[in-house]
mmCIF file of C-alpha atoms in Angstrom:
data_model
loop_
_atom_site.group_PDB
_atom_site.id
_atom_site.type_symbol
_atom_site.label_atom_id
_atom_site.label_comp_id
_atom_site.label_asym_id
_atom_site.label_seq_id
_atom_site.Cartn_x
_atom_site.Cartn_y
_atom_site.Cartn_z
ATOM 1 C CA MET A 1 47.184 40.575 49.393
ATOM 2 C CA ALA A 2 45.564 37.987 47.577
ATOM 3 C CA GLU A 3 48.533 38.055 44.863
ATOM 4 C CA ALA A 4 50.622 36.395 48.515
ATOM 5 C CA LYS A 5 48.352 33.935 48.292
ATOM 6 C CA VAL A 6 46.449 34.858 52.375
ATOM 7 C CA ASP A 7 43.965 32.087 53.431
ATOM 8 C CA ARG A 8 42.909 34.869 56.055
ATOM 9 C CA LEU A 9 43.946 38.763 56.630
ATOM 10 C CA TYR A 10 43.126 40.266 59.904
ATOM 11 C CA THR A 11 43.480 43.898 60.405
ATOM 12 C CA ASP A 12 44.056 46.183 63.314
ATOM 13 C CA HIS A 13 42.049 49.257 62.274
ATOM 14 C CA GLY A 14 42.862 52.650 64.621
ATOM 15 C CA VAL A 15 45.296 50.259 66.090
ATOM 16 C CA SER A 16 48.732 51.868 65.991
ATOM 17 C CA GLY A 17 51.658 49.357 65.394
ATOM 18 C CA THR A 18 53.136 51.155 68.968
ATOM 19 C CA LEU A 19 50.854 49.879 70.928
ATOM 20 C CA ALA A 20 51.389 46.554 73.146
ATOM 21 C CA SER A 21 47.788 44.986 72.864
ATOM 22 C CA ARG A 22 46.689 44.405 68.801
ATOM 23 C CA PRO A 23 43.473 42.006 69.516
ATOM 24 C CA GLU A 24 43.772 41.054 65.475
ATOM 25 C CA LEU A 25 47.636 40.168 65.487
ATOM 26 C CA ASP A 26 47.671 38.465 68.387
ATOM 27 C CA LYS A 27 44.375 36.997 67.303
ATOM 28 C CA ALA A 28 46.191 36.059 64.089
ATOM 29 C CA LEU A 29 49.386 34.537 65.972
ATOM 30 C CA ASP A 30 47.616 32.332 68.488
ATOM 31 C CA ARG A 31 45.518 31.132 65.220
ATOM 32 C CA LEU A 32 49.441 29.794 63.250
ATOM 33 C CA ASP A 33 50.211 26.339 63.272
ATOM 34 C CA ARG A 34 53.473 24.706 62.000
ATOM 35 C CA GLY A 35 53.906 24.694 58.166
ATOM 36 C CA ASP A 36 52.078 27.789 57.964
ATOM 37 C CA THR A 37 53.266 30.528 56.637
ATOM 38 C CA PHE A 38 52.782 34.280 58.502
ATOM 39 C CA VAL A 39 52.391 37.390 56.211
ATOM 40 C CA VAL A 40 52.961 40.824 57.188
ATOM 41 C CA TRP A 41 52.541 43.861 54.691
ATOM 42 C CA LYS A 42 55.237 45.447 55.933
ATOM 43 C CA LEU A 43 57.345 44.896 58.978
ATOM 44 C CA ASP A 44 56.735 47.717 61.090
ATOM 45 C CA ARG A 45 53.377 46.679 61.323
ATOM 46 C CA LEU A 46 54.627 43.883 62.860
ATOM 47 C CA GLY A 47 55.764 45.139 66.094
ATOM 48 C CA ARG A 48 56.707 48.706 68.418
ATOM 49 C CA ASN A 49 60.116 47.852 68.038
ATOM 50 C CA THR A 50 63.045 46.068 66.776
ATOM 51 C CA LYS A 51 63.127 44.196 70.092
ATOM 52 C CA ASN A 52 59.333 43.909 69.375
ATOM 53 C CA VAL A 53 59.603 42.465 66.099
ATOM 54 C CA LEU A 54 62.875 40.187 66.469
ATOM 55 C CA GLU A 55 61.432 38.255 69.408
ATOM 56 C CA VAL A 56 57.394 37.668 67.687
ATOM 57 C CA ILE A 57 59.281 36.319 64.918
ATOM 58 C CA GLU A 58 61.702 33.942 67.029
ATOM 59 C CA ASP A 59 58.510 32.806 68.269
ATOM 60 C CA LEU A 60 56.934 32.254 64.756
ATOM 61 C CA ILE A 61 60.146 29.859 64.308
ATOM 62 C CA ASP A 62 60.407 28.297 67.354
ATOM 63 C CA ARG A 63 56.842 26.795 66.255
ATOM 64 C CA GLY A 64 57.601 26.201 62.552
ATOM 65 C CA VAL A 65 55.888 28.607 60.725
ATOM 66 C CA THR A 66 57.111 30.912 58.244
ATOM 67 C CA PHE A 67 57.340 34.532 57.925
ATOM 68 C CA ARG A 68 57.621 36.807 54.440
ATOM 69 C CA SER A 69 56.764 40.019 54.305
ATOM 70 C CA LEU A 70 56.192 41.941 51.619
ATOM 71 C CA THR A 71 57.302 45.149 51.216
ATOM 72 C CA GLU A 72 60.606 43.693 52.571
ATOM 73 C CA GLN A 73 60.802 40.770 50.549
ATOM 74 C CA ILE A 74 62.737 39.293 53.745
ATOM 75 C CA ASP A 75 63.938 35.355 53.055
ATOM 76 C CA LEU A 76 64.633 33.734 56.890
ATOM 77 C CA SER A 77 65.766 30.496 55.242
ATOM 78 C CA ALA A 78 69.074 32.222 53.798
ATOM 79 C CA GLY A 79 70.541 31.508 57.190
ATOM 80 C CA PRO A 80 72.630 33.591 59.373
ATOM 81 C CA MET A 81 72.015 36.164 56.776
ATOM 82 C CA GLY A 82 68.421 36.901 56.340
ATOM 83 C CA LYS A 83 68.263 36.839 60.133
ATOM 84 C CA ALA A 84 70.512 39.648 59.582
ATOM 85 C CA MET A 85 69.338 41.302 56.599
ATOM 86 C CA LEU A 86 65.554 40.847 59.402
ATOM 87 C CA THR A 87 67.723 43.074 62.273
ATOM 88 C CA ILE A 88 69.046 45.678 59.563
ATOM 89 C CA LEU A 89 65.657 46.007 58.703
ATOM 90 C CA ALA A 90 63.984 46.538 61.745
ATOM 91 C CA ALA A 91 65.923 48.826 62.781
ATOM 92 C CA PHE A 92 65.366 50.795 60.064
ATOM 93 C CA ALA A 93 61.686 50.515 60.891
ATOM 94 C CA GLU A 94 62.337 51.765 64.221
ATOM 95 C CA LEU A 95 63.866 54.836 63.232
ATOM 96 C CA GLU A 96 61.711 55.738 60.616
ATOM 97 C CA ARG A 97 58.931 55.926 63.338
ATOM 98 C CA ALA A 98 60.732 57.780 65.315
ATOM 99 C CA THR A 99 62.076 59.880 62.420
ATOM 100 C CA MET A 100 58.305 60.636 61.663
ATOM 101 C CA ILE A 101 57.397 61.087 65.485
ATOM 102 C CA GLU A 102 59.698 63.812 65.845
ATOM 103 C CA ARG A 103 59.221 65.492 62.583
ATOM 104 C CA THR A 104 55.527 65.408 63.711
ATOM 105 C CA ARG A 105 56.543 67.236 66.608
ATOM 106 C CA ALA A 106 58.580 69.660 65.012
ATOM 107 C CA GLY A 107 55.428 70.766 63.391
ATOM 108 C CA LEU A 108 53.138 71.018 65.383
ATOM 109 C CA ASP A 109 56.149 72.711 67.501
ATOM 110 C CA ALA A 110 55.891 75.608 64.951
ATOM 111 C CA ALA A 111 52.763 75.684 64.153
ATOM 112 C CA LYS A 112 52.210 76.602 68.224
ATOM 113 C CA SER A 113 54.530 79.051 68.270
ATOM 114 C CA GLN A 114 52.818 80.689 64.942
ATOM 115 C CA GLY A 115 49.862 81.086 66.962
ATOM 116 C CA ARG A 116 48.260 78.022 65.473
ATOM 117 C CA VAL A 117 46.374 75.615 67.248
ATOM 118 C CA GLY A 118 45.077 72.162 65.924
ATOM 119 C CA GLY A 119 42.156 70.193 66.133
ATOM 120 C CA ARG A 120 38.930 72.126 64.381
ATOM 121 C CA PRO A 121 37.755 75.652 64.487
ATOM 122 C CA SER A 122 35.728 75.870 68.613
ATOM 123 C CA LYS A 123 32.212 77.088 68.241
ATOM 124 C CA VAL A 124 32.522 79.552 70.771
ATOM 125 C CA ASP A 125 33.919 82.525 69.420
ATOM 126 C CA ALA A 126 34.015 85.777 71.130
ATOM 127 C CA LYS A 127 30.559 87.158 71.139
ATOM 128 C CA LYS A 128 28.828 83.494 72.364
ATOM 129 C CA LEU A 129 31.451 83.663 75.269
ATOM 130 C CA ALA A 130 30.666 86.981 76.287
ATOM 131 C CA THR A 131 26.532 86.176 76.182
ATOM 132 C CA ILE A 132 27.279 83.019 78.111
ATOM 133 C CA LYS A 133 29.587 84.749 80.654
ATOM 134 C CA LYS A 134 26.320 87.358 81.117
ATOM 135 C CA LEU A 135 23.107 84.766 81.038
ATOM 136 C CA LEU A 136 25.075 82.829 83.679
ATOM 137 C CA ALA A 137 25.815 85.785 85.746
ATOM 138 C CA SER A 138 22.333 86.356 85.617
ATOM 139 C CA GLY A 139 21.389 83.628 87.666
ATOM 140 C CA GLU A 140 18.079 83.390 85.327
ATOM 141 C CA HIS A 141 18.256 80.673 83.416
ATOM 142 C CA SER A 142 19.501 77.127 83.621
ATOM 143 C CA ARG A 143 22.649 75.779 81.952
ATOM 144 C CA ALA A 144 20.548 73.757 79.967
ATOM 145 C CA GLU A 145 18.536 76.525 78.421
ATOM 146 C CA ILE A 146 21.649 78.237 78.262
ATOM 147 C CA ALA A 147 23.346 76.001 75.595
ATOM 148 C CA SER A 148 20.088 75.894 73.735
ATOM 149 C CA MET A 149 20.014 79.344 73.926
ATOM 150 C CA THR A 150 23.597 79.642 72.573
ATOM 151 C CA GLY A 151 22.982 77.186 70.180
ATOM 152 C CA ILE A 152 25.620 74.675 71.723
ATOM 153 C CA SER A 153 25.237 71.409 72.957
ATOM 154 C CA GLN A 154 25.032 71.005 77.360
ATOM 155 C CA ALA A 155 28.673 69.642 77.030
ATOM 156 C CA THR A 156 30.838 72.050 75.658
ATOM 157 C CA LEU A 157 29.059 74.638 77.497
ATOM 158 C CA TYR A 158 30.352 72.549 80.136
ATOM 159 C CA ARG A 159 33.756 73.041 78.607
ATOM 160 C CA VAL A 160 33.502 76.497 78.813
ATOM 161 C CA ILE A 161 32.463 77.138 81.979
ATOM 162 C CA SER A 162 35.493 74.813 83.478
ATOM 163 C CA THR A 163 37.792 77.398 81.779
ATOM 164 C CA LEU A 164 35.905 80.276 83.116
#
């Protein structure tokens, strides 16, 4: 971005490009004035889908703001040809996102069908679960004591209890 001579850098950390509300993007768009150039690293970071990307860029053009994507090298000053290229690239970005989601879901489904579960391993194994059940059934200990005795947090204990 330094090579692109960017004055201000806005980044929505941990926010998906598919979300409608992205505070830093909104802030950047609000601060633009006529004659400014809005630079993005990649077109797919700009909007949720082709329609959304085109709406954002149309708004920029209407406000007299130049648009530049560093990855795709889009030149909107090329007239209708530039806009056609933008539309095609935005559609491909949407297709790429949809394909990635589809592959991720297929991978998760395949892993699930093989008995694998996502996430980190549970802190409560079969032996610990049996101990928890026994302590609960005895009625002699508070839940805080049971959590302490089994080496788990109270939140984990309550989660285990909710599945019993």
